Short mmCIF file of C-alpha atoms and ligand atoms in Angstrom, two decimals:
data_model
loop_
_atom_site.label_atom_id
_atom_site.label_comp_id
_atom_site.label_asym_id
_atom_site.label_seq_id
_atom_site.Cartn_x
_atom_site.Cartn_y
_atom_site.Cartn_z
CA UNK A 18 -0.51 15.58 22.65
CA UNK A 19 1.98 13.09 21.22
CA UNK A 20 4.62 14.92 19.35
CA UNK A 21 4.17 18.28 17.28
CA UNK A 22 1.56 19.33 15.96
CA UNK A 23 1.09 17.96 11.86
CA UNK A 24 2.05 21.78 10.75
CA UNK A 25 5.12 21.65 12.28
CA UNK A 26 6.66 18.44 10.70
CA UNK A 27 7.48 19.65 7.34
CA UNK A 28 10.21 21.53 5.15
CA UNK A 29 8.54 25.43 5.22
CA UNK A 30 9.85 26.10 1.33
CA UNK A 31 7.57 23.78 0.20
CA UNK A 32 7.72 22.69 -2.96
CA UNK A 33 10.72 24.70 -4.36
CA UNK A 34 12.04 23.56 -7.21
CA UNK A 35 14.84 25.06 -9.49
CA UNK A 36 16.03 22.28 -12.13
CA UNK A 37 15.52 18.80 -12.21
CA UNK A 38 17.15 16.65 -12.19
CA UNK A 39 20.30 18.82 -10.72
CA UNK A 40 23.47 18.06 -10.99
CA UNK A 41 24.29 15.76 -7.77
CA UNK A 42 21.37 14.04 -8.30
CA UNK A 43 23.26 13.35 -12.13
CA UNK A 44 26.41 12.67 -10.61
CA UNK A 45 24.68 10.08 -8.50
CA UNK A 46 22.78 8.37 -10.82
CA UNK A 47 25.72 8.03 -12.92
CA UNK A 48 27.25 6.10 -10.31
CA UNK A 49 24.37 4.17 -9.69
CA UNK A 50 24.36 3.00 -12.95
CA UNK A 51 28.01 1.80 -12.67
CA UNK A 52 27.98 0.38 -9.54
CA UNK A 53 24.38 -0.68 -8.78
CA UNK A 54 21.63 -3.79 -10.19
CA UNK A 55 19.75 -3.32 -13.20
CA UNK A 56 17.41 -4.31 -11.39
CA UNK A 57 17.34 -1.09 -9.85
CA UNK A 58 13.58 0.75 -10.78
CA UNK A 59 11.93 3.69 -9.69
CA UNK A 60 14.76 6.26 -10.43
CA UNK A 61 13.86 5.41 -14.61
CA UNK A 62 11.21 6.95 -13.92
CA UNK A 63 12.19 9.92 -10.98
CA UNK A 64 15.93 10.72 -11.90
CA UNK A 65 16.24 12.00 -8.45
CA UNK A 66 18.89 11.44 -5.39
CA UNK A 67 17.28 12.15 -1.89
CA UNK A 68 18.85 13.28 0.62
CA UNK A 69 16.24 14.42 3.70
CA UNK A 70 12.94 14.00 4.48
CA UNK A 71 10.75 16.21 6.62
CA UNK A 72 6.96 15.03 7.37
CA UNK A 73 5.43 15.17 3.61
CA UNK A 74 8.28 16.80 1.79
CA UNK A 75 11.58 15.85 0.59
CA UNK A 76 15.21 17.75 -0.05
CA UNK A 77 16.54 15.78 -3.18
CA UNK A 78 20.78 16.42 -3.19
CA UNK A 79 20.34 19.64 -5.32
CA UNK A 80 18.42 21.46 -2.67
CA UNK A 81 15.16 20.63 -4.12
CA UNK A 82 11.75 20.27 -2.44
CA UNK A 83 9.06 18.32 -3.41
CA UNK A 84 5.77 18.02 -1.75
CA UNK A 85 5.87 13.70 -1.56
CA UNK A 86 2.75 11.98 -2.94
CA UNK A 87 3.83 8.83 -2.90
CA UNK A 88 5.80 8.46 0.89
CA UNK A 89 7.94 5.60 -0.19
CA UNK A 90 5.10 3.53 -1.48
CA UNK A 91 2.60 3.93 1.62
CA UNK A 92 5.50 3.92 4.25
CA UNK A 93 5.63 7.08 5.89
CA UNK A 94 2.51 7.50 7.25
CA UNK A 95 3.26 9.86 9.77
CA UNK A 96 5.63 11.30 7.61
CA UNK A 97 8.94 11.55 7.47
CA UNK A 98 11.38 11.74 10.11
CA UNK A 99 9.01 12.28 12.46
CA UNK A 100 10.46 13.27 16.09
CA UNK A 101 7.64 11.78 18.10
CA UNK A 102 8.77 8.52 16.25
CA UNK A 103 12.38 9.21 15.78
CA UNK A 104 13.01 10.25 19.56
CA UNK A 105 11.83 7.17 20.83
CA UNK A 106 14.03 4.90 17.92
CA UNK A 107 17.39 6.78 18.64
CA UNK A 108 17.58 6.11 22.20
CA UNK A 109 16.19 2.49 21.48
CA UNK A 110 19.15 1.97 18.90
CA UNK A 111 21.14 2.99 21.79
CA UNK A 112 20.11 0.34 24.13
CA UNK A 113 19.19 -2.96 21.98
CA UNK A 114 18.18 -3.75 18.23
CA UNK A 115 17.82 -7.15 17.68
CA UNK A 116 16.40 -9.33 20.45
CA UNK A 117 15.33 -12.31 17.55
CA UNK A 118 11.84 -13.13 19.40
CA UNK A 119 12.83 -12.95 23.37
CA UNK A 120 10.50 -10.87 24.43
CA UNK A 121 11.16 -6.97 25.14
CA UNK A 122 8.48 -4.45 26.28
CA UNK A 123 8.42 -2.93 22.87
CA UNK A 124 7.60 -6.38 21.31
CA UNK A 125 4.97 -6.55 23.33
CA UNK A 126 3.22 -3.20 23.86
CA UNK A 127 3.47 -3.44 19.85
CA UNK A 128 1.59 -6.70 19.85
CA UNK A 129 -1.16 -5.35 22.61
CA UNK A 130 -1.70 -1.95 20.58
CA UNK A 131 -2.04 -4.20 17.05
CA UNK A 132 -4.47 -6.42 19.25
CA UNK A 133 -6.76 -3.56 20.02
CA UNK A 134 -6.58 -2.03 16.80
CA UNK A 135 -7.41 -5.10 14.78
CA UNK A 136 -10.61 -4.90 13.18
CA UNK A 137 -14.19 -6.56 14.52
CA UNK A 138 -13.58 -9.72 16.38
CA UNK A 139 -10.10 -10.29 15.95
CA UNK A 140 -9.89 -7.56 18.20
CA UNK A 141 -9.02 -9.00 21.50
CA UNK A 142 -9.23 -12.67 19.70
CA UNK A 143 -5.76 -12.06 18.10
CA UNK A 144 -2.05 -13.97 17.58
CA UNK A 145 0.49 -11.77 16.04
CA UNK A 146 3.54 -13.47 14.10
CA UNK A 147 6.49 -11.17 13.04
CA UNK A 148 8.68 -13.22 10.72
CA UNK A 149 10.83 -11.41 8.11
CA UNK A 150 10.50 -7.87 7.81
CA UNK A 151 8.93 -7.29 4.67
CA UNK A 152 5.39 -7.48 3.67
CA UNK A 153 6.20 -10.28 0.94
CA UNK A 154 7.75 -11.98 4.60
CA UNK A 155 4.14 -11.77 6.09
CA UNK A 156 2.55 -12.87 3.08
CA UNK A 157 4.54 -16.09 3.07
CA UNK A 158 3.42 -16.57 7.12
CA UNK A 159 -0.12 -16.09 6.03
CA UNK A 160 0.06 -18.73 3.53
CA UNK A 161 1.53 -21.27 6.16
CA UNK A 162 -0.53 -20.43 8.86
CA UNK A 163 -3.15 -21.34 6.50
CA UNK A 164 -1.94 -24.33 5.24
CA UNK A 165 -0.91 -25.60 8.59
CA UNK A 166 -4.49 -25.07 9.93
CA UNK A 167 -6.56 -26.75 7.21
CA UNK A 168 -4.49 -29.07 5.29
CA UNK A 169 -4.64 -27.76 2.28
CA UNK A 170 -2.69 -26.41 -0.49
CA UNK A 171 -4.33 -24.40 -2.86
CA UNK A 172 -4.80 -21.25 -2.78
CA UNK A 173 -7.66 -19.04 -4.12
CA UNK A 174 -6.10 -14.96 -5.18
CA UNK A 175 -7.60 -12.50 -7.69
CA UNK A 176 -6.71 -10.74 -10.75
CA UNK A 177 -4.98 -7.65 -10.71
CA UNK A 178 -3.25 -8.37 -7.28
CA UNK A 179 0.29 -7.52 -5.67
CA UNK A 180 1.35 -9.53 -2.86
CA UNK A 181 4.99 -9.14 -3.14
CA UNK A 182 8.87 -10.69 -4.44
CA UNK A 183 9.17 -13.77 -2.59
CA UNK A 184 7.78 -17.19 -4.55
CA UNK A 185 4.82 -17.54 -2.37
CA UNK A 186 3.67 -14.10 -2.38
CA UNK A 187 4.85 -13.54 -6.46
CA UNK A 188 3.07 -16.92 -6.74
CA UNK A 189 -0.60 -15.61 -5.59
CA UNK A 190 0.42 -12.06 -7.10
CA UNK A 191 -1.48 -12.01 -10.85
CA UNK A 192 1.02 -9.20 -12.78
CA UNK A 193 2.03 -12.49 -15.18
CA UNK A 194 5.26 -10.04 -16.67
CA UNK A 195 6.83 -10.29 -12.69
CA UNK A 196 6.42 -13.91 -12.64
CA UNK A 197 7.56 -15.08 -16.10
CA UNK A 198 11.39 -15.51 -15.52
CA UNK A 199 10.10 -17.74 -12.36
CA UNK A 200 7.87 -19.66 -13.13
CA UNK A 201 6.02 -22.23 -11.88
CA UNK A 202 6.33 -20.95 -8.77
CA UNK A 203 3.62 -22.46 -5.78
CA UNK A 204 1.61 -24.93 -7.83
CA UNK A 205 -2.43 -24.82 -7.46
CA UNK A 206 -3.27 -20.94 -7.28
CA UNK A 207 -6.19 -20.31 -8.79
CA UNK A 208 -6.90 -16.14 -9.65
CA UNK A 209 -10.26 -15.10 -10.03
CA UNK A 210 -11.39 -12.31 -10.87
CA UNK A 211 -11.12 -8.88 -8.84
CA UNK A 212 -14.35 -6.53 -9.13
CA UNK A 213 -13.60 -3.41 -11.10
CA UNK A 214 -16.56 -1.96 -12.53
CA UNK A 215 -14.53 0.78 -14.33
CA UNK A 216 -12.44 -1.47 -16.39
CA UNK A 217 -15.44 -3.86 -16.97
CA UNK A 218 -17.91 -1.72 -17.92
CA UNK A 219 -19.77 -3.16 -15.71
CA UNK A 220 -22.26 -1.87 -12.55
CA UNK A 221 -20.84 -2.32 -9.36
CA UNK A 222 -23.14 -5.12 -8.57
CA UNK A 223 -23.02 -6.89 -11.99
CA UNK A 224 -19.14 -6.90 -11.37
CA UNK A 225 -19.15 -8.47 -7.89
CA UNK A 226 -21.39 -10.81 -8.84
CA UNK A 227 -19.39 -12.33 -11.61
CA UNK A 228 -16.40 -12.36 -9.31
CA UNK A 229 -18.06 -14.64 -6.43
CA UNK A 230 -19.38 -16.78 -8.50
CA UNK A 231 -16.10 -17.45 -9.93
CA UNK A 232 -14.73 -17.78 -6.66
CA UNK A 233 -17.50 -20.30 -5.71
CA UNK A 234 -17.03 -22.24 -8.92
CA UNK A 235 -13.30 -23.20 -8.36
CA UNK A 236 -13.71 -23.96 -4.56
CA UNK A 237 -17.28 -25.71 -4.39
CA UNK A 238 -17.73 -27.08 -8.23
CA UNK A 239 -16.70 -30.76 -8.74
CA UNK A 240 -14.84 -29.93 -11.64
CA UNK A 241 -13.74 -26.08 -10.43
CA UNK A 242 -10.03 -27.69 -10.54
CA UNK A 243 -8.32 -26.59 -7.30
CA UNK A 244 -8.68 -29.79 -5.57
CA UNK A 245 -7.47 -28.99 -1.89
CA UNK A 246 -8.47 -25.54 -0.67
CA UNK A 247 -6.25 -23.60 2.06
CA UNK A 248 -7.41 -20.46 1.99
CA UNK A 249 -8.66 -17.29 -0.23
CA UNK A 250 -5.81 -14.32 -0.20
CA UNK A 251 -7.02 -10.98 -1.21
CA UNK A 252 -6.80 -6.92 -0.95
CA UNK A 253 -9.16 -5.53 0.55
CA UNK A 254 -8.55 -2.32 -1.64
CA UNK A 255 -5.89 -2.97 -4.20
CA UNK A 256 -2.76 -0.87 -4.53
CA UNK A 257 -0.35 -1.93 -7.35
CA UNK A 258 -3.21 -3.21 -9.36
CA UNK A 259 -4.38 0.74 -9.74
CA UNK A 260 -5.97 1.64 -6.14
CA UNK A 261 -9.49 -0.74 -6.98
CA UNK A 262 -12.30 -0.48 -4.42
CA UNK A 263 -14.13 -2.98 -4.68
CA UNK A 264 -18.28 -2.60 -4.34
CA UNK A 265 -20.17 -3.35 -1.71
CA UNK A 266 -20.93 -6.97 -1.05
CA UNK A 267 -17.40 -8.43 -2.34
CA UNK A 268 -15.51 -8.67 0.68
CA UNK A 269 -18.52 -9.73 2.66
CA UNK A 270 -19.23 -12.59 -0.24
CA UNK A 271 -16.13 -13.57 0.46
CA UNK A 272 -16.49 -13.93 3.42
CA UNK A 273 -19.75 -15.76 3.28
CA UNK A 274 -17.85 -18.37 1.11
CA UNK A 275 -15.10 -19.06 3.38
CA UNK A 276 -16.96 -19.75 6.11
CA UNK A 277 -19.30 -22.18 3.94
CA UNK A 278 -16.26 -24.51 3.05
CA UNK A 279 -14.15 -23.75 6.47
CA UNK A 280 -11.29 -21.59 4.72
CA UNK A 281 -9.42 -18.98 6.54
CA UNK A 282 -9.96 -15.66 4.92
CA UNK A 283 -6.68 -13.79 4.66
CA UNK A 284 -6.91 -9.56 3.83
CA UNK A 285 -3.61 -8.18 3.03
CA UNK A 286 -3.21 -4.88 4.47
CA UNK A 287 0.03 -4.29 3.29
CA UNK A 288 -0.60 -1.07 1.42
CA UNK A 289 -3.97 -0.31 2.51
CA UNK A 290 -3.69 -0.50 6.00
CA UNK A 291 -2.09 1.24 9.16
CA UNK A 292 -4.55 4.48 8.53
CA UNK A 293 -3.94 4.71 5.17
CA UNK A 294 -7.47 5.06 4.27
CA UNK A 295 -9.12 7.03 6.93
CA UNK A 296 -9.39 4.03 9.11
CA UNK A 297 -6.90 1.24 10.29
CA UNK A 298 -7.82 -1.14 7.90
CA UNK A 299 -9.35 -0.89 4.83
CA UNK A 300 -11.98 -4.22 6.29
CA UNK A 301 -13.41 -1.66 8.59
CA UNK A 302 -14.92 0.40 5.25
CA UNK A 303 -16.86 -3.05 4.34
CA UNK A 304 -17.38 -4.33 8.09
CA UNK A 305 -16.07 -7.92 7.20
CA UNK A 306 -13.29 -9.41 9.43
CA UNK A 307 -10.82 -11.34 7.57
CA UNK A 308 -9.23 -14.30 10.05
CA UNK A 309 -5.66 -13.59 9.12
CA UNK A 310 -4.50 -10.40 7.63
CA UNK A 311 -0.74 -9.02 7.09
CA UNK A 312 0.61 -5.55 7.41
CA UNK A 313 4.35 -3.95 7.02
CA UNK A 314 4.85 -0.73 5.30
CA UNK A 315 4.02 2.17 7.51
CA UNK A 316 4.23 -0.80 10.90
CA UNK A 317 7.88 0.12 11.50
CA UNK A 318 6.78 3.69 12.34
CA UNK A 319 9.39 5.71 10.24
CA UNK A 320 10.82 3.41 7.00
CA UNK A 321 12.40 0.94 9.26
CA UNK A 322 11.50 -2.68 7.78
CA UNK A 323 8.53 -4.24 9.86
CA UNK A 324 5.98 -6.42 8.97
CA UNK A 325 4.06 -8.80 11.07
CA UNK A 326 0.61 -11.25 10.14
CA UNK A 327 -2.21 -10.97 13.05
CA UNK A 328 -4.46 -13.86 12.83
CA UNK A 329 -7.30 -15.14 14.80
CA UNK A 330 -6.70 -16.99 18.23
CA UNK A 331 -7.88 -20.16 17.14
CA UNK A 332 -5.42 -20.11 14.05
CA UNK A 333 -3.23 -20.05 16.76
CA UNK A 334 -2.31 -24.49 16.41
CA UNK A 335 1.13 -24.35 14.90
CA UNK A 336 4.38 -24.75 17.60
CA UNK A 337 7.24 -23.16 18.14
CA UNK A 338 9.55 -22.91 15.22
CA UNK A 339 6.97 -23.42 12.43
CA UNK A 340 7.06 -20.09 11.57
CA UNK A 341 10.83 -18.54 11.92
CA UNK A 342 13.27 -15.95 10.65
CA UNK A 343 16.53 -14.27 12.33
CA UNK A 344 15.07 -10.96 11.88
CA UNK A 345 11.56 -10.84 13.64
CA UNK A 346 12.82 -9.09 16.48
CA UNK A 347 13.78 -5.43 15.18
CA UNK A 348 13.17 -3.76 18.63
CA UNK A 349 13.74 -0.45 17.17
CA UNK A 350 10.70 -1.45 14.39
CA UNK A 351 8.77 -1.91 17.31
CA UNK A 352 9.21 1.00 19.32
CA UNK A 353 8.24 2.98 15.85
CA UNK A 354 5.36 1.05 15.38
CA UNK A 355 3.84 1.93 18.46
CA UNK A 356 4.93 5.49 18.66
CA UNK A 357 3.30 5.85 14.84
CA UNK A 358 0.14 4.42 16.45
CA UNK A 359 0.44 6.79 19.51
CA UNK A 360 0.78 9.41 16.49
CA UNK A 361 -2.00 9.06 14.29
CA UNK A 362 -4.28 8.36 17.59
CA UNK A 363 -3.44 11.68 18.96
CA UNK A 364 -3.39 13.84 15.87
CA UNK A 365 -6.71 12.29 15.21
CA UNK A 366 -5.08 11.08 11.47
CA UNK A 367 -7.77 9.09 10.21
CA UNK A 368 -10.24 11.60 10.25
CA UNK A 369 -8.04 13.96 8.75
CA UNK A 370 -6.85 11.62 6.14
CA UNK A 371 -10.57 11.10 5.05
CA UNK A 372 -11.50 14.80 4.99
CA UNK A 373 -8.08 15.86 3.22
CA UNK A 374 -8.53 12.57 0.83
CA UNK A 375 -12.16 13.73 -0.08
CA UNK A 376 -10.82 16.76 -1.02
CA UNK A 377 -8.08 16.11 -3.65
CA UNK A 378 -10.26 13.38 -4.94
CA UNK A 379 -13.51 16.18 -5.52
CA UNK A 380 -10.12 18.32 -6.84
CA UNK A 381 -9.42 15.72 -9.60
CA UNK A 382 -12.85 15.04 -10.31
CA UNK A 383 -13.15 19.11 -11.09
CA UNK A 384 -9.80 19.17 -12.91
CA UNK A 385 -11.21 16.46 -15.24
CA UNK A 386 -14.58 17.82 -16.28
CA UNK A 387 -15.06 18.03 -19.62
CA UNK A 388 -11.77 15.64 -20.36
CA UNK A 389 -12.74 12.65 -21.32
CA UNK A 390 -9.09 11.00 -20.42
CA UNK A 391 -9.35 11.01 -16.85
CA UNK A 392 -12.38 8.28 -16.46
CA UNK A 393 -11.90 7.57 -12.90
CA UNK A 394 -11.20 9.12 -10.16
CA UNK A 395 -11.87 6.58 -6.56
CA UNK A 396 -10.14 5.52 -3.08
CA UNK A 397 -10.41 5.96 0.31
CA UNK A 398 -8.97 8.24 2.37
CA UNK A 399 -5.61 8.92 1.32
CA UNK A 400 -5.46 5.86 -1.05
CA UNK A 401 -6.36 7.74 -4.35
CA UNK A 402 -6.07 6.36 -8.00
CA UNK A 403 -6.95 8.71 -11.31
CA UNK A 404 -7.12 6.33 -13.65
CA UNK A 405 -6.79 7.45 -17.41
CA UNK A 406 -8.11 6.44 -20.94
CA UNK A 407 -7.35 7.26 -24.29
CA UNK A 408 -9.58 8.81 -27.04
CA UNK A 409 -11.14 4.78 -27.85
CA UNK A 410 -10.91 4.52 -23.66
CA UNK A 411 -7.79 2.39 -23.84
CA UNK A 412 -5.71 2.63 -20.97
CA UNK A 413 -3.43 5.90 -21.30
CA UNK A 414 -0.40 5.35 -19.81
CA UNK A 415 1.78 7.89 -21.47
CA UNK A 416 -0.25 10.43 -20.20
CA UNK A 417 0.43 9.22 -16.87
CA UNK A 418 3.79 9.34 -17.77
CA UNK A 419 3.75 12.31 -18.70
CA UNK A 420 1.21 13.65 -15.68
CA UNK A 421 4.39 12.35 -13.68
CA UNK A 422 7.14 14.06 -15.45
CA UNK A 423 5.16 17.16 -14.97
CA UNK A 424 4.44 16.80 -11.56
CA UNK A 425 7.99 16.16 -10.56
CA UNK A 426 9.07 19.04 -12.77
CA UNK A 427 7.12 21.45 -10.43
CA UNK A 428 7.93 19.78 -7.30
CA UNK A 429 5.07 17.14 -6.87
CA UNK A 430 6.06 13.45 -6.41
CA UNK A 431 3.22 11.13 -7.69
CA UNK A 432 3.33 7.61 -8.83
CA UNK A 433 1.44 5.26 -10.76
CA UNK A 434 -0.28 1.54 -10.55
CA UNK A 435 -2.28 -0.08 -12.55
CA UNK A 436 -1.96 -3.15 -14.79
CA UNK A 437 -1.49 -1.07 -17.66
CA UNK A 438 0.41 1.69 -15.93
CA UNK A 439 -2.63 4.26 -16.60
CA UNK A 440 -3.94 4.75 -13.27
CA UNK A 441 -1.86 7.83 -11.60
CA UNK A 442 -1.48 6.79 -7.67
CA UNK A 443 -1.28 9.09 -4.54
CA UNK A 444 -0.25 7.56 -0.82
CA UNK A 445 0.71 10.65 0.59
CA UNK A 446 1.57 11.09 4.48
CA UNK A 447 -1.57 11.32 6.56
CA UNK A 448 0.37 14.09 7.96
CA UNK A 449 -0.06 16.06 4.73
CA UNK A 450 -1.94 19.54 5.67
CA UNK A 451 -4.79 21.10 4.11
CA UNK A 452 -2.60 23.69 2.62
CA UNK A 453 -0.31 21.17 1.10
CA UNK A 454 -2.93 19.27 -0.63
CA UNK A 455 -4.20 21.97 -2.08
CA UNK A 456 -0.97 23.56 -3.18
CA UNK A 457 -0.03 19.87 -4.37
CA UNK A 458 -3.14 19.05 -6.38
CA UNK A 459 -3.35 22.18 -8.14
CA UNK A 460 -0.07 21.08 -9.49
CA UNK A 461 -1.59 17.85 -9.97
CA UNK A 462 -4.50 19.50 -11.73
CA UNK A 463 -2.23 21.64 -13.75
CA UNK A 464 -0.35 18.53 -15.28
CA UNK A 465 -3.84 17.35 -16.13
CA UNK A 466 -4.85 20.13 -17.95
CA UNK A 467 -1.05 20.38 -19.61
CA UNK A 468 -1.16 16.78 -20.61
CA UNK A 469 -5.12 17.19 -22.04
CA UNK A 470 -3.27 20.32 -24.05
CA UNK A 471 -0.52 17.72 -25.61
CA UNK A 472 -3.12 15.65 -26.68
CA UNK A 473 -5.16 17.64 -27.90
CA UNK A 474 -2.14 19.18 -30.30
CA UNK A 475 -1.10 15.64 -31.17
CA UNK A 476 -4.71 14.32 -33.02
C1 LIG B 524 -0.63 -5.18 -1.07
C2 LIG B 524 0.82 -5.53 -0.95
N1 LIG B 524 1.18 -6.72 -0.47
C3 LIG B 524 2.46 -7.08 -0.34
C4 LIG B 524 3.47 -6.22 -0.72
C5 LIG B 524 4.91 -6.66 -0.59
O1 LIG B 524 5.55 -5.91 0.40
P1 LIG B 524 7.15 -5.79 0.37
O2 LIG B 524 7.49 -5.03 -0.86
O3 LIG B 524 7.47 -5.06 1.64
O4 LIG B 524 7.68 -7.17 0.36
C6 LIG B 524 3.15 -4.98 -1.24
C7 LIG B 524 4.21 -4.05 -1.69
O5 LIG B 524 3.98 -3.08 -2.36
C8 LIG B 524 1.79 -4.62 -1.37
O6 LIG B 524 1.42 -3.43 -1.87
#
């Protein structure tokens, strides 16, 4: 067995809460707001400092625990701190850290385990390109490598989509408010739309339809006005855009289309990959193989910045230089990347991430009968979204907001995605226990029914 056993990984007090936020977490913010950017984000919404992590809980400064629901955005997959990762890092650190792309066993015992985890046939059939180490980083290699292998420069994304900061990725991202101070960014992207029955009001199949014919239309029609083609960049399950999964028959009609006009099909794993949703990647749920797809997040094993883009063999025409970047050698990275896989392979993490996912989500689904606000509850594994609508099923995000506030009151960190902010988000560690889940979505469910109270008191 690889490490300790999941049980043993977290804070015991779990989640313990006396006030929040206390008063070094104050003192700290205070200074942050002296000292640090405005563009500075998530603590407007969590007035929290940190100050240790243990598996799927976290010690703010005040001595407070919190059960952690949202694992620094879908990083810590096998939790935090984890010593079967962290052992391995520290005497790495120790030896060598930076070895730009010369090769070093880690490098490559990382790029054989990614090999034989990649889904369908790009197992064994796979190139892996680290670049930068942020998933916006592997974005931007993905749209090279496909521009460099067919020629072209436009670029097919949906609606709804995150890809990341950087001008290629923001450019192929839809959320128009991150884009507007930057704009035009990569000329001729072309966003169609993103299946989501909920929000349509559609069926499932109605939905997917429309979508792939759109997708058709601007690639194949004379007049579909994205003249040169390079390649069609999509989620497989989408994370910022409210945790969207789309029906059956999407992914593969996308791939059916890029194989009809000779387009590399690029999945970005970013957030819903490296076990996240009870598999390695989320392709494996819909049994289509993209020919590129990109992954960071929860790669460098425990928070430390990895990402990397794993593309077919035959993609595999560019030289060397023509994709580059000082920092695509982070040996430590490496050696957590393949000590996380080592991880979730011998807890068995997937499996457990589906069963303990299928729980909260049947939770949520219980905790909303009979309230009409919570119209959604869908994801895989431990990818979850609750997405919420008001009275006239409008998006609700104040009661997300305040779902949130509640949570973190009693020592449950959640988040929340969605293009109108209404869609409450969990990533939690795959090395969350049975116990925790439960004691976390009753919480969860509590600030549900709390919220449905307020609401009720307020018409
Ligand atoms: C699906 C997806 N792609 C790309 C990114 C960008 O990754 P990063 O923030 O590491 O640049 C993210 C970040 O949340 C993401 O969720």
């Amino acid at each position: 067995m690889a490490g300790p056993p999941i049980h043993d990984l977290h804070f015991a007090q779990e989640p313990s809460v006396d006030r929040v936020p206390g008063p070094k977490s104050d003192r700290l913010r205070e200074k942050q707001n002296e000292i640090d950017s405005n563009a500075v984000a998530y603590p407007n919404n969590i007035p929290l400092a940190f100050d240790e992590g243990k598996g799927a809980t976290l010690k703010d400064v005040d001595g407070n625990v919190f059960l952690d629901f949202f694992a620094g955005i879908g990083v810590y997959n096998v939790g935090h701190a984890n010593p079967y990762v962290n052992e391995a890092v520290h005497e790495q650190v120790d030896k060598l850290t930076h070895s730009v792309d010369f090769p070093t066993e880690p490098r490559l015992e990382l790029i054989e385990k990614l090999e034989e985890l990649a889904p369908g046939n790009l197992s064994g059939n796979s190139r892996v390109v680290f670049g930068g180490p942020t998933g916006s980083d592997a974005i931007e290699a993905s749209i090279k490598l496909a521009k460099y292998n067919t020629g072209g420069r436009g670029l097919v994304a949906f609606r709804n989509s995150y890809h990341g900061a950087t001008s290629g990725a923001m450019s192929i991202t839809s959320n128009s408010k991150l884009k507007k101070h930057y704009a035009p960014l990569l000329p001729d992207v072309v966003h169609a739309p993103f299946p989501h029955p909920f929000q349509e009001g559609r069926d499932p199949e109605e939905s997917v339809e429309r979508a792939l014919e759109e997708v058709r239309a601007t690639i194949e029609q004379p007049y579909g006005g994205l003249a040169n083609p390079a390649g069609i960049f999509v989620e497989p399950i989408q994370g910022e855009g409210g945790v969207v999964v789309p029906p059956e028959g999407f992914l593969q009609g996308l791939r059916d289309i890029a194989d009809e006009n000779d387009l590399p099909l690029v999945f970005d794993e970013i957030q819903a990959g490296f076990g996240r949703t009870g598999e390695w990647w989320a392709a494996e749920h819909y049994d289509v193989t993209p020919d590129a797809m990109t992954t960071a997040k929860a790669l460098g094993g425990n928070g430390l910045p990895l990402s990397a883009t794993i593309y077919h063999e035959d993609l595999d025409t560019w030289g060397p230089g023509d994709h580059a970047g000082t920092y695509r050698g982070h040996v430590p990275a490496m050696v957590g990347g393949v000590r996380a896989i080592e991880y979730i392979q011998s807890h068995d993490l997937l499996d457990h991430a589906t069963e303990v996912g299928d729980y909260i989500r049947e939770r949520l689904r219980e905790a909303g009968e009979g309230d009409s606000g919570l119209g959604d509850v869908r994801g895989k594994g431990l990818f979850i979204g609750a997405e919420f609508v008001d009275s006239e099923g409008n998006p609700d995000d104040d009661r997300v907001e305040a779902i949130q506030q509640y949570c973190y009151e009693h020592g449950v960190l959640v988040w929340t995605a969605g293009q109108y902010d209404n869609v409450l988000r969990l990533l939690p560690p795959l090395v969350l226990t049975q116990r925790q889940a439960e004691v976390g979505t009753e919480i969860i469910a509590d600030a549900i029914a709390a919220t449905a109270e307020d609401e009720r008191a307020r018409a």
